[in-house]
Amino acid sequence: MRKKVLVTRRIPNQGLAKLRKYFDVEVNELDRGLSHDELKEKVKGKDGVICLLSDKINGEIMDSEPNVKIFANYAVGYNNMDVEAAIKRKVYLSNTPGVLTSATADMAWSLLFAVARRVVEGDKYIRAGKFDGWSPTLLLGREISGKTLGIIGAGRIGRAFAKRAAAFDMKVLYYSRSKKEEFEKKTGAEYVDFDELLRKSDYISVHTPLTTETIHMISDKEFDIMKDTCILINTSRGPVVDEKTLVKALKEKKIWGAGLDVYENEPEVEEELKYLDNVVLCPHLGSATDETRISMAVMAADNIISALNGKEPPNNIALYMDV
Ligand code: NAP
Ligand code: GLV
Ligand code: GLV
């Protein structure tokens, strides 16, 4: 009998076609994510699941169908998954590292440019019919070239973001759990402690995963240390930045601006952020290019195929898992 796979929301056909060669595939065709209860029902009778970062994969979901061998996240971040619960139950978890690195680094740069050069305000200004000619003082922004960039979390995306700074003759500072010699050699980036990064950077971009250590890593105290001309970019996970204190920092001009792709309580966005001009808001678009989403779909499918053939999936999250 063919094994059964659930895909919790439509992903590119390249991934689905791969899966359909071997398995019966059920795709959630609703134009929205599944609720926790719907997910619990849908996993029943399945052997593998491709899930989204908005699906909470906990012990309860795993127990609703003990036959599921793998939950393959259609994302690199996996803070939505309970790794311990999976290890206990000998269930594989996988993610999609690497294929979305460039797209997400580019997104962080898009936000930095949009904030620094007031692109969204300019667009709104024209559409409101206000443009009446070149002005020496209209929508003045911040220079990017030659400035100091601070990277928090020098992993795949953080390093890709930093690499792009060379084109703008920037000095790169970084703070991460560990020092990266190779990265320093290639980019001239300098390892500094957290407070020094906050104090010296003109622009700061956050690229850590969401963990118990990184939650609210940026809050009141950190905004107090930053320059009042600093721009904060967050494409990692919302809760890494304390959103309420960010609103305060933006209102009180403790920092110059912010560019956000992620939010503390997605899909909800702190209401006050929507009324501030010095923040640019994107709806979690880091990996949202045609090319990247196709690669992610193929990668997630490959993980399912391995696990359902009794092999360790190539992007196994809990490497030490004893299955
Ligand atoms: P990664 O290669 O694992 O990089 C994460 C880096 O964060 C690692 O280098 C790690 O440091 C560092 N880190 C972890 N805990 C830290 C801590 N407490 N303090 C300082 N640094 C810490 O992951 P990635 O592929 O770059 O992805 C990073 C995150 O981006 C994902 O987890 C996800 O949440 C987010 N993301 C968002 C989007 C989007 O659509 N906006 C798209 C893709 C990814 P060491 O290497 O020094 O140990
Ligand atoms: C997106 O946020 C991801 O983690 O892939
Ligand atoms: C601006 O358009 C300039 O020519 O300086």
Tab-separated table of C-alpha atoms and ligand atoms in Angstrom:
chain	number	residue	atom	x	y	z
A	1	MET	CA	0.000	0.000	0.000
A	2	ARG	CA	1.208	3.490	-0.828
A	3	LYS	CA	2.113	5.610	2.144
A	4	LYS	CA	0.167	8.781	2.828
A	5	VAL	CA	1.534	12.290	3.090
A	6	LEU	CA	-0.213	15.440	4.278
A	7	VAL	CA	0.892	18.868	3.010
A	8	THR	CA	-0.673	21.451	5.305
A	9	ARG	CA	-0.895	24.145	2.616
A	10	ARG	CA	-0.245	24.280	-1.126
A	11	ILE	CA	3.459	24.414	-2.005
A	12	PRO	CA	5.037	24.526	-5.500
A	13	ASN	CA	4.218	21.606	-7.799
A	14	GLN	CA	7.860	20.593	-8.169
A	15	GLY	CA	7.727	19.324	-4.568
A	16	LEU	CA	4.264	17.817	-4.823
A	17	ALA	CA	5.087	15.999	-8.073
A	18	LYS	CA	8.118	14.384	-6.434
A	19	LEU	CA	6.010	13.170	-3.553
A	20	ARG	CA	3.213	11.891	-5.801
A	21	LYS	CA	5.641	9.486	-7.514
A	22	TYR	CA	5.784	7.443	-4.323
A	23	PHE	CA	2.929	8.449	-2.045
A	24	ASP	CA	-0.726	9.397	-1.854
A	25	VAL	CA	-0.580	13.108	-1.183
A	26	GLU	CA	-3.305	15.162	0.473
A	27	VAL	CA	-2.860	18.910	0.148
A	28	ASN	CA	-4.847	21.387	2.212
A	29	GLU	CA	-6.451	23.361	-0.602
A	30	LEU	CA	-8.061	25.967	1.654
A	31	ASP	CA	-6.525	29.364	1.088
A	32	ARG	CA	-5.483	29.559	4.723
A	33	GLY	CA	-3.507	27.614	7.274
A	34	LEU	CA	-5.122	24.816	9.292
A	35	SER	CA	-6.240	25.369	12.871
A	36	HIS	CA	-4.649	23.181	15.536
A	37	ASP	CA	-7.774	20.990	15.671
A	38	GLU	CA	-7.967	20.685	11.879
A	39	LEU	CA	-4.298	19.703	11.809
A	40	LYS	CA	-4.885	17.078	14.501
A	41	GLU	CA	-7.650	15.543	12.398
A	42	LYS	CA	-5.773	15.734	9.091
A	43	VAL	CA	-2.612	13.980	10.321
A	44	LYS	CA	-4.685	10.904	11.183
A	45	GLY	CA	-3.903	8.036	8.806
A	46	LYS	CA	-0.763	9.758	7.459
A	47	ASP	CA	2.851	8.566	7.422
A	48	GLY	CA	4.537	11.917	6.781
A	49	VAL	CA	3.640	15.612	6.972
A	50	ILE	CA	4.988	18.739	5.286
A	51	CYS	CA	4.087	21.579	7.617
A	52	LEU	CA	4.472	25.345	7.836
A	53	LEU	CA	6.177	27.563	10.383
A	54	SER	CA	2.688	28.603	11.499
A	55	ASP	CA	1.735	24.980	12.336
A	56	LYS	CA	2.477	24.196	15.972
A	57	ILE	CA	3.958	20.708	15.925
A	58	ASN	CA	3.799	19.526	19.539
A	59	GLY	CA	3.415	16.194	21.339
A	60	GLU	CA	-0.363	16.399	21.034
A	61	ILE	CA	-0.162	16.558	17.233
A	62	MET	CA	2.421	13.751	17.158
A	63	ASP	CA	0.210	11.563	19.378
A	64	SER	CA	-2.837	12.068	17.193
A	65	GLU	CA	-1.141	9.782	14.621
A	66	PRO	CA	1.766	7.695	15.976
A	67	ASN	CA	2.448	6.373	12.460
A	68	VAL	CA	3.775	9.727	11.272
A	69	LYS	CA	7.534	9.216	10.831
A	70	ILE	CA	8.419	12.785	9.907
A	71	PHE	CA	7.232	16.365	10.142
A	72	ALA	CA	9.133	18.241	7.419
A	73	ASN	CA	9.019	21.992	8.051
A	74	TYR	CA	8.631	24.155	4.937
A	75	ALA	CA	11.007	26.676	6.568
A	76	VAL	CA	14.481	26.798	8.039
A	77	GLY	CA	13.388	28.126	11.443
A	78	TYR	CA	11.805	25.369	13.524
A	79	ASN	CA	10.770	27.107	16.733
A	80	ASN	CA	7.229	25.921	15.895
A	81	MET	CA	8.306	22.326	16.546
A	82	ASP	CA	8.819	20.578	19.869
A	83	VAL	CA	12.171	18.867	19.289
A	84	GLU	CA	12.188	17.064	22.643
A	85	ALA	CA	8.713	15.659	22.080
A	86	ALA	CA	9.851	14.361	18.680
A	87	ILE	CA	12.992	12.737	20.088
A	88	LYS	CA	10.958	11.049	22.807
A	89	ARG	CA	8.593	9.620	20.193
A	90	LYS	CA	11.342	8.815	17.662
A	91	VAL	CA	9.763	11.064	15.073
A	92	TYR	CA	11.989	12.869	12.578
A	93	LEU	CA	11.838	16.646	12.144
A	94	SER	CA	13.455	18.388	9.168
A	95	ASN	CA	13.815	21.935	7.843
A	96	THR	CA	15.004	23.727	4.672
A	97	PRO	CA	18.420	25.268	5.406
A	98	GLY	CA	20.568	26.999	2.793
A	99	VAL	CA	18.168	27.275	-0.143
A	100	LEU	CA	16.540	30.401	1.298
A	101	THR	CA	19.692	32.071	2.576
A	102	SER	CA	20.171	34.504	-0.332
A	103	ALA	CA	16.495	35.375	-0.616
A	104	THR	CA	16.245	36.189	3.083
A	105	ALA	CA	19.510	38.163	3.149
A	106	ASP	CA	18.228	40.144	0.142
A	107	MET	CA	14.968	40.804	1.987
A	108	ALA	CA	16.861	42.211	4.968
A	109	TRP	CA	18.710	44.523	2.570
A	110	SER	CA	15.432	45.536	0.898
A	111	LEU	CA	14.118	46.577	4.296
A	112	LEU	CA	17.296	48.441	5.220
A	113	PHE	CA	17.200	50.431	1.985
A	114	ALA	CA	13.475	51.035	2.234
A	115	VAL	CA	13.818	52.472	5.747
A	116	ALA	CA	17.065	54.391	5.241
A	117	ARG	CA	15.917	55.994	1.979
A	118	ARG	CA	12.237	56.303	2.928
A	119	VAL	CA	11.042	54.405	-0.136
A	120	VAL	CA	7.591	53.574	1.240
A	121	GLU	CA	6.964	57.116	2.456
A	122	GLY	CA	7.997	58.403	-0.972
A	123	ASP	CA	5.630	56.027	-2.725
A	124	LYS	CA	2.740	57.080	-0.477
A	125	TYR	CA	3.608	60.748	-1.006
A	126	ILE	CA	3.281	60.451	-4.777
A	127	ARG	CA	0.076	58.439	-4.629
A	128	ALA	CA	-1.397	61.069	-2.306
A	129	GLY	CA	-0.772	63.642	-5.067
A	130	LYS	CA	1.707	65.610	-2.964
A	131	PHE	CA	4.725	65.605	-5.291
A	132	ASP	CA	5.143	69.118	-6.674
A	133	GLY	CA	8.761	69.003	-7.758
A	134	TRP	CA	12.280	68.304	-6.529
A	135	SER	CA	12.986	69.708	-3.121
A	136	PRO	CA	16.246	70.114	-1.220
A	137	THR	CA	14.611	68.957	1.992
A	138	LEU	CA	12.073	66.357	0.906
A	139	LEU	CA	12.161	63.016	2.775
A	140	LEU	CA	15.802	63.101	3.748
A	141	GLY	CA	17.112	59.695	4.770
A	142	ARG	CA	20.304	58.111	6.006
A	143	GLU	CA	23.398	57.310	3.986
A	144	ILE	CA	24.223	53.603	3.729
A	145	SER	CA	27.655	53.613	2.101
A	146	GLY	CA	30.589	53.784	4.489
A	147	LYS	CA	28.527	53.134	7.613
A	148	THR	CA	28.948	50.455	10.299
A	149	LEU	CA	26.728	47.420	10.086
A	150	GLY	CA	26.020	45.191	13.100
A	151	ILE	CA	24.991	41.567	12.569
A	152	ILE	CA	23.435	39.638	15.426
A	153	GLY	CA	23.674	35.894	14.704
A	154	ALA	CA	26.341	35.124	12.102
A	155	GLY	CA	24.781	31.979	10.681
A	156	ARG	CA	23.981	31.272	7.041
A	157	ILE	CA	21.678	34.290	6.571
A	158	GLY	CA	23.602	36.676	8.827
A	159	ARG	CA	26.832	35.959	6.946
A	160	ALA	CA	25.138	36.317	3.533
A	161	PHE	CA	23.696	39.650	4.677
A	162	ALA	CA	27.165	40.770	5.814
A	163	LYS	CA	28.836	39.691	2.579
A	164	ARG	CA	26.646	42.092	0.617
A	165	ALA	CA	27.894	45.034	2.710
A	166	ALA	CA	31.219	44.984	0.852
A	167	ALA	CA	29.465	46.561	-2.133
A	168	PHE	CA	28.710	49.583	0.053
A	169	ASP	CA	32.163	49.901	1.660
A	170	MET	CA	30.744	49.242	5.099
A	171	LYS	CA	32.486	48.184	8.267
A	172	VAL	CA	30.919	44.987	9.607
A	173	LEU	CA	30.658	44.105	13.298
A	174	TYR	CA	29.054	40.886	14.438
A	175	TYR	CA	27.935	39.150	17.589
A	176	SER	CA	27.153	35.445	17.616
A	177	ARG	CA	27.473	32.450	19.926
A	178	SER	CA	30.865	31.671	18.417
A	179	LYS	CA	33.613	33.528	16.584
A	180	LYS	CA	33.843	32.779	12.832
A	181	GLU	CA	37.455	32.940	11.620
A	182	GLU	CA	36.679	32.077	7.994
A	183	PHE	CA	33.914	34.690	7.818
A	184	GLU	CA	36.239	37.315	9.331
A	185	LYS	CA	38.939	36.526	6.787
A	186	LYS	CA	36.549	36.751	3.850
A	187	THR	CA	34.622	39.872	4.856
A	188	GLY	CA	36.824	41.717	7.338
A	189	ALA	CA	34.012	41.448	9.865
A	190	GLU	CA	34.991	42.041	13.480
A	191	TYR	CA	33.673	40.035	16.430
A	192	VAL	CA	32.476	42.260	19.256
A	193	ASP	CA	30.428	41.736	22.397
A	194	PHE	CA	26.717	42.423	22.329
A	195	ASP	CA	26.809	45.850	24.005
A	196	GLU	CA	29.636	47.060	21.785
A	197	LEU	CA	27.679	46.034	18.699
A	198	LEU	CA	24.625	47.937	19.944
A	199	ARG	CA	26.724	51.002	20.773
A	200	LYS	CA	28.803	51.218	17.605
A	201	SER	CA	26.493	50.069	14.794
A	202	ASP	CA	24.722	52.495	12.500
A	203	TYR	CA	22.424	49.705	11.334
A	204	ILE	CA	21.662	46.409	13.060
A	205	SER	CA	20.218	43.272	11.497
A	206	VAL	CA	19.032	40.311	13.567
A	207	HIS	CA	19.570	36.763	12.244
A	208	THR	CA	19.368	34.399	15.219
A	209	PRO	CA	16.811	31.621	15.535
A	210	LEU	CA	14.097	32.054	18.191
A	211	THR	CA	15.169	30.137	21.293
A	212	THR	CA	14.815	30.537	25.053
A	213	GLU	CA	18.098	32.498	24.886
A	214	THR	CA	17.151	34.882	22.093
A	215	ILE	CA	13.594	35.765	23.104
A	216	HIS	CA	13.405	39.551	23.745
A	217	MET	CA	17.132	39.808	23.122
A	218	ILE	CA	16.381	43.351	21.956
A	219	SER	CA	14.323	45.270	24.505
A	220	ASP	CA	14.324	48.563	26.465
A	221	LYS	CA	17.917	48.338	27.655
A	222	GLU	CA	19.227	47.545	24.179
A	223	PHE	CA	17.307	50.424	22.546
A	224	ASP	CA	18.803	52.744	25.160
A	225	ILE	CA	22.309	51.703	24.110
A	226	MET	CA	21.716	52.047	20.334
A	227	LYS	CA	22.529	55.281	18.481
A	228	ASP	CA	19.522	57.533	17.932
A	229	THR	CA	20.303	57.261	14.210
A	230	CYS	CA	20.264	53.446	14.290
A	231	ILE	CA	18.010	51.396	12.038
A	232	LEU	CA	16.995	47.944	13.281
A	233	ILE	CA	16.132	45.212	10.787
A	234	ASN	CA	14.447	42.006	11.909
A	235	THR	CA	13.936	39.115	9.484
A	236	SER	CA	14.548	36.397	12.102
A	237	ARG	CA	11.560	35.780	14.378
A	238	GLY	CA	9.272	38.405	15.930
A	239	PRO	CA	9.797	37.542	19.602
A	240	VAL	CA	13.561	38.123	19.348
A	241	VAL	CA	12.611	41.819	19.500
A	242	ASP	CA	10.297	43.014	22.285
A	243	GLU	CA	7.685	44.649	20.042
A	244	LYS	CA	6.185	46.924	22.708
A	245	THR	CA	9.572	48.420	23.525
A	246	LEU	CA	10.287	48.771	19.807
A	247	VAL	CA	7.136	50.884	19.396
A	248	LYS	CA	8.308	53.039	22.302
A	249	ALA	CA	11.813	53.381	20.854
A	250	LEU	CA	10.405	54.412	17.457
A	251	LYS	CA	7.937	56.888	18.975
A	252	GLU	CA	10.475	58.448	21.298
A	253	LYS	CA	13.066	58.487	18.497
A	254	LYS	CA	15.492	56.416	20.558
A	255	ILE	CA	16.319	54.906	17.151
A	256	TRP	CA	15.821	56.316	13.669
A	257	GLY	CA	13.760	53.530	12.170
A	258	ALA	CA	13.055	49.834	11.785
A	259	GLY	CA	12.325	47.333	9.061
A	260	LEU	CA	10.362	44.266	10.062
A	261	ASP	CA	9.486	41.050	8.273
A	262	VAL	CA	8.412	39.163	11.407
A	263	TYR	CA	6.187	39.911	14.424
A	264	GLU	CA	5.726	38.704	17.979
A	265	ASN	CA	2.199	37.372	17.488
A	266	GLU	CA	1.907	36.678	13.760
A	267	PRO	CA	-0.288	37.278	11.918
A	268	GLU	CA	-1.172	40.023	14.398
A	269	VAL	CA	0.951	43.139	14.215
A	270	GLU	CA	1.227	45.587	17.091
A	271	GLU	CA	-1.404	48.183	16.134
A	272	GLU	CA	0.763	51.214	16.879
A	273	LEU	CA	3.437	50.085	14.414
A	274	LYS	CA	0.970	50.656	11.585
A	275	TYR	CA	0.731	54.365	12.409
A	276	LEU	CA	4.452	55.053	12.520
A	277	ASP	CA	6.240	56.399	9.448
A	278	ASN	CA	9.696	55.331	10.578
A	279	VAL	CA	8.998	51.627	10.243
A	280	VAL	CA	8.581	49.496	7.112
A	281	LEU	CA	6.450	46.387	7.534
A	282	CYS	CA	6.531	43.259	5.380
A	283	PRO	CA	4.301	40.206	5.884
A	284	HIS	CA	6.992	37.542	6.508
A	285	LEU	CA	8.373	37.513	2.950
A	286	GLY	CA	11.996	36.509	3.610
A	287	SER	CA	12.004	33.378	1.446
A	288	ALA	CA	9.214	34.560	-0.855
A	289	THR	CA	10.695	34.256	-4.336
A	290	ASP	CA	9.500	31.772	-6.963
A	291	GLU	CA	12.944	30.179	-7.172
A	292	THR	CA	13.451	29.777	-3.439
A	293	ARG	CA	9.977	28.445	-2.728
A	294	ILE	CA	10.469	25.773	-5.420
A	295	SER	CA	13.799	24.735	-3.868
A	296	MET	CA	12.192	24.583	-0.431
A	297	ALA	CA	9.377	22.384	-1.760
A	298	VAL	CA	11.823	19.944	-3.361
A	299	MET	CA	13.936	19.875	-0.209
A	300	ALA	CA	10.948	19.181	2.043
A	301	ALA	CA	9.812	16.420	-0.349
A	302	ASP	CA	13.291	14.828	-0.299
A	303	ASN	CA	13.192	14.723	3.478
A	304	ILE	CA	9.820	12.972	3.425
A	305	ILE	CA	11.021	10.477	0.803
A	306	SER	CA	14.079	9.519	2.888
A	307	ALA	CA	12.212	9.188	6.157
A	308	LEU	CA	9.406	7.094	4.639
A	309	ASN	CA	12.033	4.818	3.111
A	310	GLY	CA	13.527	4.193	6.547
A	311	LYS	CA	16.513	6.484	6.011
A	312	GLU	CA	17.651	9.488	7.972
A	313	PRO	CA	16.325	12.617	6.216
A	314	PRO	CA	19.084	14.840	4.777
A	315	ASN	CA	17.968	17.826	6.844
A	316	ASN	CA	17.305	16.007	10.073
A	317	ILE	CA	17.021	18.605	12.837
A	318	ALA	CA	17.801	16.419	15.841
A	319	LEU	CA	20.981	14.820	14.551
A	320	TYR	CA	21.462	12.834	17.706
A	321	MET	CA	18.052	11.232	17.328
A	322	ASP	CA	18.167	7.495	17.965
A	323	VAL	CA	15.670	5.932	15.557
B	1	NAP	P1	21.656	29.454	11.195
B	1	NAP	O1	22.607	29.226	10.070
B	1	NAP	O2	21.431	28.374	12.192
B	1	NAP	O3	22.117	30.800	11.936
B	1	NAP	C1	21.677	31.199	13.166
B	1	NAP	C2	22.829	31.870	13.879
B	1	NAP	O4	22.335	32.441	15.085
B	1	NAP	C3	23.932	30.893	14.242
B	1	NAP	O5	25.105	31.278	13.589
B	1	NAP	C4	24.068	31.011	15.753
B	1	NAP	O6	25.356	31.255	16.193
B	1	NAP	C5	23.347	32.290	16.067
B	1	NAP	N1	22.772	32.226	17.412
B	1	NAP	C6	21.988	31.267	17.953
B	1	NAP	N2	21.700	31.560	19.222
B	1	NAP	C7	22.331	32.715	19.501
B	1	NAP	C8	22.427	33.506	20.647
B	1	NAP	N3	21.800	33.174	21.796
B	1	NAP	N4	23.159	34.637	20.576
B	1	NAP	C9	23.805	34.982	19.449
B	1	NAP	N5	23.747	34.265	18.319
B	1	NAP	C10	23.012	33.141	18.349
B	1	NAP	O7	20.228	29.816	10.646
B	1	NAP	P2	19.846	30.640	9.312
B	1	NAP	O8	19.595	29.698	8.213
B	1	NAP	O9	20.817	31.748	9.128
B	1	NAP	O10	18.428	31.226	9.779
B	1	NAP	C11	18.335	32.089	10.895
B	1	NAP	C12	16.892	32.341	11.266
B	1	NAP	O11	16.297	33.207	10.320
B	1	NAP	C13	15.977	31.104	11.258
B	1	NAP	O12	16.071	30.376	12.466
B	1	NAP	C14	14.609	31.707	11.069
B	1	NAP	O13	14.000	31.937	12.305
B	1	NAP	C15	14.889	33.030	10.364
B	1	NAP	N6	14.407	33.055	8.957
B	1	NAP	C16	13.422	33.940	8.620
B	1	NAP	C17	12.991	34.033	7.313
B	1	NAP	C18	11.931	34.997	6.913
B	1	NAP	O14	11.124	34.676	6.052
B	1	NAP	N7	11.906	36.192	7.458
B	1	NAP	C19	13.524	33.180	6.329
B	1	NAP	C20	14.507	32.279	6.721
B	1	NAP	C21	14.945	32.235	8.036
B	1	NAP	P3	26.649	30.338	16.156
B	1	NAP	O15	26.809	29.873	14.748
B	1	NAP	O16	27.674	31.318	16.561
B	1	NAP	O17	26.420	29.227	17.110
B	2	GLV	C1	11.042	31.431	7.430
B	2	GLV	O1	10.753	32.237	8.253
B	2	GLV	C2	11.908	30.321	7.675
B	2	GLV	O2	12.310	30.109	8.833
B	2	GLV	O3	12.208	29.614	6.701
B	3	GLV	C1	19.423	65.033	-8.680
B	3	GLV	O1	18.565	64.518	-9.374
B	3	GLV	C2	20.663	65.531	-9.138
B	3	GLV	O2	20.884	65.617	-10.358
B	3	GLV	O3	21.483	65.877	-8.285
